[in-house]
Structures are given as structure tokens and as C-alpha cells.
Tab-separated table of C-alpha atoms and ligand atoms in Angstrom:
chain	number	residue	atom	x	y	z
A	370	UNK	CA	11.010	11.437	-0.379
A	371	UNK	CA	7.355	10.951	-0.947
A	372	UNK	CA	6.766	9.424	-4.854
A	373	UNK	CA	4.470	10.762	-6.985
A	374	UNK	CA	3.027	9.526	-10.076
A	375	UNK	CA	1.611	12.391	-12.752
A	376	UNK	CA	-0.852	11.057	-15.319
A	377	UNK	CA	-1.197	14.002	-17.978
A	378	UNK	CA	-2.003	13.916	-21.509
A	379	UNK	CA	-0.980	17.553	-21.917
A	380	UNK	CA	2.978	17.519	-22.529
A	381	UNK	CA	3.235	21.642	-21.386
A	382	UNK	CA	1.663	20.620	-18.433
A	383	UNK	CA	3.291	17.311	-17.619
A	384	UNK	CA	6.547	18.815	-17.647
A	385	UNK	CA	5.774	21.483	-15.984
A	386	UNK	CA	4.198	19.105	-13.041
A	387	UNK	CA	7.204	17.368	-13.226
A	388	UNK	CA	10.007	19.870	-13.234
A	389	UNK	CA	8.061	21.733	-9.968
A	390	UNK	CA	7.221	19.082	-8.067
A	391	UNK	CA	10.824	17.538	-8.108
A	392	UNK	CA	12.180	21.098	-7.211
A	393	UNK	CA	9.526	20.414	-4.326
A	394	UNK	CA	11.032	17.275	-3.098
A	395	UNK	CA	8.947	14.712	-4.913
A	396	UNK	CA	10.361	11.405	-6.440
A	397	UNK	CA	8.183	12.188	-9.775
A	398	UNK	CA	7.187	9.386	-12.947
A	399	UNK	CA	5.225	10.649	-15.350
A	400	UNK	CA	2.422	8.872	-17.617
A	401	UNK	CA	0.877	10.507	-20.752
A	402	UNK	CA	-1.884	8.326	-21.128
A	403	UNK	CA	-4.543	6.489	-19.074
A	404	UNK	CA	-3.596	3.157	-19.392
A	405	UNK	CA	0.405	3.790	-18.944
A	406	UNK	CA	-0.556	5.457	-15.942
A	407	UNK	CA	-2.840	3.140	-14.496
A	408	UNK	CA	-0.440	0.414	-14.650
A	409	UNK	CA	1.995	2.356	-13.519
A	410	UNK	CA	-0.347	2.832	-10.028
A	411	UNK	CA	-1.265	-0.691	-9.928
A	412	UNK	CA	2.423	-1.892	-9.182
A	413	UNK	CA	1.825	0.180	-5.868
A	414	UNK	CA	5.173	2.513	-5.499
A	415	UNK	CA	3.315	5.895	-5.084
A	416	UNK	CA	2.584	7.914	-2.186
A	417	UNK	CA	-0.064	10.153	-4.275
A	418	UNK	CA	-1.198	10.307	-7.725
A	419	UNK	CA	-2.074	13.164	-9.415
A	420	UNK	CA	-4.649	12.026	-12.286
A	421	UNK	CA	-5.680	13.940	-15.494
A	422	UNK	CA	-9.586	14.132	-15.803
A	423	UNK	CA	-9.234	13.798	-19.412
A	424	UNK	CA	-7.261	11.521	-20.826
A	425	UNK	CA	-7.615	9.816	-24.631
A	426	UNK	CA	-8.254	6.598	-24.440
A	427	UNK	CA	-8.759	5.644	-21.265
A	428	UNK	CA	-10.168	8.437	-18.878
A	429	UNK	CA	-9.133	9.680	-15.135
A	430	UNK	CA	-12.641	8.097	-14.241
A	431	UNK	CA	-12.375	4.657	-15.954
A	432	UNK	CA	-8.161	4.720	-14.300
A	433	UNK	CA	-9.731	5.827	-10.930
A	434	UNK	CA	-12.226	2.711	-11.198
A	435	UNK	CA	-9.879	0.151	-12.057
A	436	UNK	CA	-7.467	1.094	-9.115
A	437	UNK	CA	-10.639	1.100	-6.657
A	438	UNK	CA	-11.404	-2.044	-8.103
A	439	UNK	CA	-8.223	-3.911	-7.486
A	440	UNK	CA	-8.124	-2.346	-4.146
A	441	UNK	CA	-5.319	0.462	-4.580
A	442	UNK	CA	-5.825	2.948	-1.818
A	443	UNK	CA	-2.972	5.549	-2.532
A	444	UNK	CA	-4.847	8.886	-2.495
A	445	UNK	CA	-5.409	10.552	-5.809
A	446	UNK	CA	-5.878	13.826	-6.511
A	447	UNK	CA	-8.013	14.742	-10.005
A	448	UNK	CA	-7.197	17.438	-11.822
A	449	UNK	CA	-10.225	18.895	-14.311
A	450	UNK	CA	-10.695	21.683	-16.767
A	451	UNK	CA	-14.108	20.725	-16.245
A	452	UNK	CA	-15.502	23.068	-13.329
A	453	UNK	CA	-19.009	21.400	-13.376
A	454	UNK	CA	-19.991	20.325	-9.691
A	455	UNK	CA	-21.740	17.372	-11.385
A	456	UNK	CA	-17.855	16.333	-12.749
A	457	UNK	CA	-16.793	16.968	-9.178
A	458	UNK	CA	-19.380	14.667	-7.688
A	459	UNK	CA	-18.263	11.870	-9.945
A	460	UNK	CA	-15.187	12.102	-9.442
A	461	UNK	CA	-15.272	11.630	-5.314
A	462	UNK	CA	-17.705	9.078	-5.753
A	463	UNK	CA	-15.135	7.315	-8.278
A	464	UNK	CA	-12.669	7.221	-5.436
A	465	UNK	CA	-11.006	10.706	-6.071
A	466	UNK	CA	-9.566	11.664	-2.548
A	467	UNK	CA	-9.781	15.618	-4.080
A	468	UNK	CA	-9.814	17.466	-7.144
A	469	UNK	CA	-8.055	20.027	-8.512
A	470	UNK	CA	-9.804	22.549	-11.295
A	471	UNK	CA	-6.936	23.824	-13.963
A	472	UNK	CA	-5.639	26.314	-14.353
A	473	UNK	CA	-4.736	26.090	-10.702
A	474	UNK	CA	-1.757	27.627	-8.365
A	475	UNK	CA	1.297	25.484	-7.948
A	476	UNK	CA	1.078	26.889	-4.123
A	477	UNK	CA	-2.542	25.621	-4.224
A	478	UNK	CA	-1.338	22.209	-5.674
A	479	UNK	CA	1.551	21.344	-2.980
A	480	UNK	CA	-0.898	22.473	-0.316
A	481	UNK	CA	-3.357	19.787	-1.535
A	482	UNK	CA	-0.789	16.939	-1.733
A	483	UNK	CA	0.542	17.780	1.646
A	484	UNK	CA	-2.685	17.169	3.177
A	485	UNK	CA	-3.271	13.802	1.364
A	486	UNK	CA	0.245	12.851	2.260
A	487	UNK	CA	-0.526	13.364	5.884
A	488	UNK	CA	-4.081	11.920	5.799
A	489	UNK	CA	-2.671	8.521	4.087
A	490	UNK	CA	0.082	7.849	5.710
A	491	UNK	CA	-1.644	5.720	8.785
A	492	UNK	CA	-3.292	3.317	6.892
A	493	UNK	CA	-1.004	3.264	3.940
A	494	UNK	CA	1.684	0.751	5.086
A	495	UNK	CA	1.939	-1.111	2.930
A	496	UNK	CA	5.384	-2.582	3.401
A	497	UNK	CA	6.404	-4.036	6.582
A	498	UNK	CA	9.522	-4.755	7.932
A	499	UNK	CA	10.892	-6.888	10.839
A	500	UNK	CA	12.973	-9.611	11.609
A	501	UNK	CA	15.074	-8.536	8.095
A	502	UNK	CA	12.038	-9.889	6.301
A	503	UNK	CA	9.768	-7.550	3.877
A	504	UNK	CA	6.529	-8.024	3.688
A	505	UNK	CA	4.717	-6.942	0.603
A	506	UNK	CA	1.089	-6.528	1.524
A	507	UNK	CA	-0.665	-5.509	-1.741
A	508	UNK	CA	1.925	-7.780	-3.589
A	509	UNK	CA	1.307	-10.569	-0.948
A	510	UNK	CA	5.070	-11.058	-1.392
A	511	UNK	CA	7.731	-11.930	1.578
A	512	UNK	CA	11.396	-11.453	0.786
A	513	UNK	CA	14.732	-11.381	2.550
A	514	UNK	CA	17.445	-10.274	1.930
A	515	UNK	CA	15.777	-9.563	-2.170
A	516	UNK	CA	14.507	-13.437	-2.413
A	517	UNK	CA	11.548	-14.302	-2.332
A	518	UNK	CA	9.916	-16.301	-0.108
A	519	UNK	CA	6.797	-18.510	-0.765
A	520	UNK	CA	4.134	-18.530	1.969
A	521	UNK	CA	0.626	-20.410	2.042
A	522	UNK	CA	-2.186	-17.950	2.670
A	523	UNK	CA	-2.111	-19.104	6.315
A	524	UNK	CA	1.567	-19.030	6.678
A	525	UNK	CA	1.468	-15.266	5.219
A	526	UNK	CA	-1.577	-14.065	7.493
A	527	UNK	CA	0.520	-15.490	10.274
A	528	UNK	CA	3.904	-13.792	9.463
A	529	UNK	CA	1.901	-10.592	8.767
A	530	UNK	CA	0.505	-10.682	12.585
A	531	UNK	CA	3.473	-11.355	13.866
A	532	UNK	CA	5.432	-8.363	12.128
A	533	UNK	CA	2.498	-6.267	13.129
A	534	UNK	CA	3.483	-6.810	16.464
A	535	UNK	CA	7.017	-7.030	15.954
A	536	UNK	CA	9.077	-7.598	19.831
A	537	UNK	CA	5.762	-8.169	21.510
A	538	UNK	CA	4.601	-10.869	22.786
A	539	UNK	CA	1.755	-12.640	20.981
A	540	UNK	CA	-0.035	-15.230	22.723
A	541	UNK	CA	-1.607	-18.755	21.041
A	542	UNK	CA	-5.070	-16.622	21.961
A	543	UNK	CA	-4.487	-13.897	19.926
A	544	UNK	CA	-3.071	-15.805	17.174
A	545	UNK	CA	-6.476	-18.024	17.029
A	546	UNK	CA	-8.817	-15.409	17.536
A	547	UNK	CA	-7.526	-12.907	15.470
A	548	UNK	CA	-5.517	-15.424	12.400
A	549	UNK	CA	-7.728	-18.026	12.408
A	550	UNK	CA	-11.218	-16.123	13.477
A	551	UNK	CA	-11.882	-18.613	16.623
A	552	UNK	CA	-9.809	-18.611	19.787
A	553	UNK	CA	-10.690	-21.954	20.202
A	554	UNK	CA	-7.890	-22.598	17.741
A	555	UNK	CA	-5.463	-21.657	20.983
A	556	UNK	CA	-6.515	-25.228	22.881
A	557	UNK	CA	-5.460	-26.905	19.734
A	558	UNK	CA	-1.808	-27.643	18.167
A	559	UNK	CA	-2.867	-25.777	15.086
A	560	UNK	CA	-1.325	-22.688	15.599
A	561	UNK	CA	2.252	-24.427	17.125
A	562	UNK	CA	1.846	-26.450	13.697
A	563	UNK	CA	1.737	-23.289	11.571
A	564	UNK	CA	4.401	-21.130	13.556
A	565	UNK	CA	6.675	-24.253	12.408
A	566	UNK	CA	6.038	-24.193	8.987
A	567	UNK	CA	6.581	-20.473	8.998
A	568	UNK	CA	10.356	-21.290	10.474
A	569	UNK	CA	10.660	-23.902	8.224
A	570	UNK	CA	10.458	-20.802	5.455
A	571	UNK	CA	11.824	-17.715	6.994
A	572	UNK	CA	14.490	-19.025	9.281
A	573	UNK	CA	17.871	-19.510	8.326
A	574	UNK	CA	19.533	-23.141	8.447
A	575	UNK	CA	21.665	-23.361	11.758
A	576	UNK	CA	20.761	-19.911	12.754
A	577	UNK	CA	18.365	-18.993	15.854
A	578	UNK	CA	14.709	-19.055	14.921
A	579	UNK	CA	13.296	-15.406	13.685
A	580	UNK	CA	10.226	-16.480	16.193
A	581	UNK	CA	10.954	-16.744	19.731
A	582	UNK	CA	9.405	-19.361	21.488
A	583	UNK	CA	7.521	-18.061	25.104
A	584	UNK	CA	6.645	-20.088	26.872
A	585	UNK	CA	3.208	-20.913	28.432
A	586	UNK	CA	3.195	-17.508	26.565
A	587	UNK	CA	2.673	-17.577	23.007
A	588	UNK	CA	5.446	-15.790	20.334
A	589	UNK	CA	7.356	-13.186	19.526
A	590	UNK	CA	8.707	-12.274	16.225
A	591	UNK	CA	12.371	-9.854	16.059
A	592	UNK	CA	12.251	-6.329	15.399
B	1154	CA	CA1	-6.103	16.185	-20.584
């Protein structure tokens, strides 16, 4: 169900966003003001926002610039009374991936989202899975099993390789060239160093190793 967070100063229409878009499948949370909202997006949980142009306190544009800013990349979607094209510009060079100019059709609405749902969802994974092991990539956060698991930045850029190519092989050369930025790193006993610490953290005491050894080969982490 793809989550979507409403930031809306206007009660009528926040309810009314909310009541139709859950009819519409939507996992909906709702924020009346800027700030509620823009915390709300920061934790990352959303699949598309729908943002309020204007918003006391703090405005769609100043939310919009904060999220950019901390490097939030969920698509959002302004809506404006405003119908000024200069509004419009601002708005897309804020970071807006569309806008919406109220009133506007529900029809028109879900039509919009659908296509931001679809044009996000490559480069929007932000969560990956393998092995049992989460891996948080905004949060920079590993867990199994709900506990936490603390990684250096190394160890973490490692594990996150890895699960990106989850049961496939990965050899030393990729590791150095594309973990440690020189795949001179391969001749070395850096990366067999670092692929131990990792097991040290993510394995299980007395239980086989998450990270298969191949060899002459390199490494493969589970599925
Ligand atoms: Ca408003």
C-alpha cells in the first residue's frame, strides 16, 4: 500500500484528502502545519507527499527546502491556490516533482500521484533486505531481526554492496574499486580484513557466516 503523507493547513480539505485517498488505497498521515509535516517527511516512511503551498508558519517552499537539503528524495507533489507561473517556477526549482493548482479534480489528483509513484520507485529503495538483515539507507541503520546493529562507515558501505548484489558473486576487485575507490585495494588484505569485521557484527555465534567465502573468487552475501 503506497504511504502518503498530506501536509494541509485547511481542515475541509485535509479531511477530505484523507478520507479519498484511503478509499483509494493509500496508507494516509496527515500534518496541519509546516513544521509537523516536515518532520514527519524527514523520518523517511512516505512513498509521496502531497504539500500545501501555503502553510502558517512554515511554508510548502521553506518544508520543500529543508527536505532537499537533508537529501529526502520522496517525490512531492505541491498543491497551490496560487495559479501564477512565477509560483509554479519556484516551486520545481524548490524540488517540487509537480504541482497541483486548487480547486483541482480528485480524478486529476490520483492520476498525478500514480505517475510519481511509478517514476520513483527505481531509485527510491531505500530499504534493503537480504541475508535477514535490513538495511536502512537514509537512516544509515542495519538491524536484524528489530536490533540494531552498529557498523563503521566502511563496514556499512561494505554490507550495503554486498546486499546490492545479494547471491552474486562479488569479487575482491569489485569490492576495491567500487567500496574503497581503487582496485588496487584487491592485491591487499584490506578488503578480507573488513569482510571479517562485518561477520564479526552480522553473523550469528555458532551459525554459518551470512558471507560466503569463494574462493580465488571474492564473496557472496545470502538472499
Ligand atoms: Ca493553505
Amino acid at each position: 500500500m503506497p504511504r502518503v503523507l498530506v501536509i494541509e493547513d485547511e481542515r475541509k480539505i485535509r479531511r477530505g484528502l484523507e478520507e479519498g485517498l484511503s478509499a483509494a488505497g493509500f496508507e494516509v498521515e496527515a500534518a496541519a502545519t509546516g513544521n509537523e509535516g516536515m518532520q514527519l517527511a524527514r523520518a523517511g516512511r512516505f512513498d509521496v507527499v502531497l504539500l500545501d503551498w501555503m502553510l502558517p508558519g512554515m511554508d510548502g517552499l521553506e518544508v520543500l527546502h529543508v527536505l532537499r537539503s537533508a537529501g529526502q528524495t520522496v517525490p512531492v507533489l505541491i498543491l497551490t491556490a496560487r495559479d501564477a507561473i512565477d509560483d509554479r517556477v519556484l516551486g520545481l526549482d524548490a524540488g517540487a516533482d509537480d504541482y497541483l493548482v486548487k480547486p483541482f479534480a480528485f480524478a486529476e489528483l490520483l492520476a498525478r500521484l500514480r505517475v510519481l509513484l511509478r517514476r520513483g520507485q527505481p531509485e527510491r529503495e531505500t530499504v534493503l533486505r537480504a541475508a535477514g538483515l535490513e538495511i536502512d539507507l537514509l537512516r544509515r541503520r542495519v538491524t536484524r531481526g528489530g536490533a540494531e546493529i552498529a557498523l563503521a562507515h566502511k563496514e556499512f558501505a561494505l554490507l550495503e554492496y554486498l546486499a546490492r548484489h545479494k547471491g552474486q558473486a562479488v569479487t575482491r576487485e569489485m569490492l576495491g574499486r567500487d567500496v574503497w575507490d581503487d582496485p588496487s585495494y584487491a592485491l591487499t588484505n584490506v578488503v578480507e580484513v573488513y569482510v571479517n569485521l562485518l561477520r564479526k557484527k552480522i553473523d550469528s555465534p555458532g551459525e554459518r557466516s551470512l558471507i560466503t567465502t569463494l574462493r580465488g573468487v571474492g564473496y557472496r552475501l545470502e538472499e
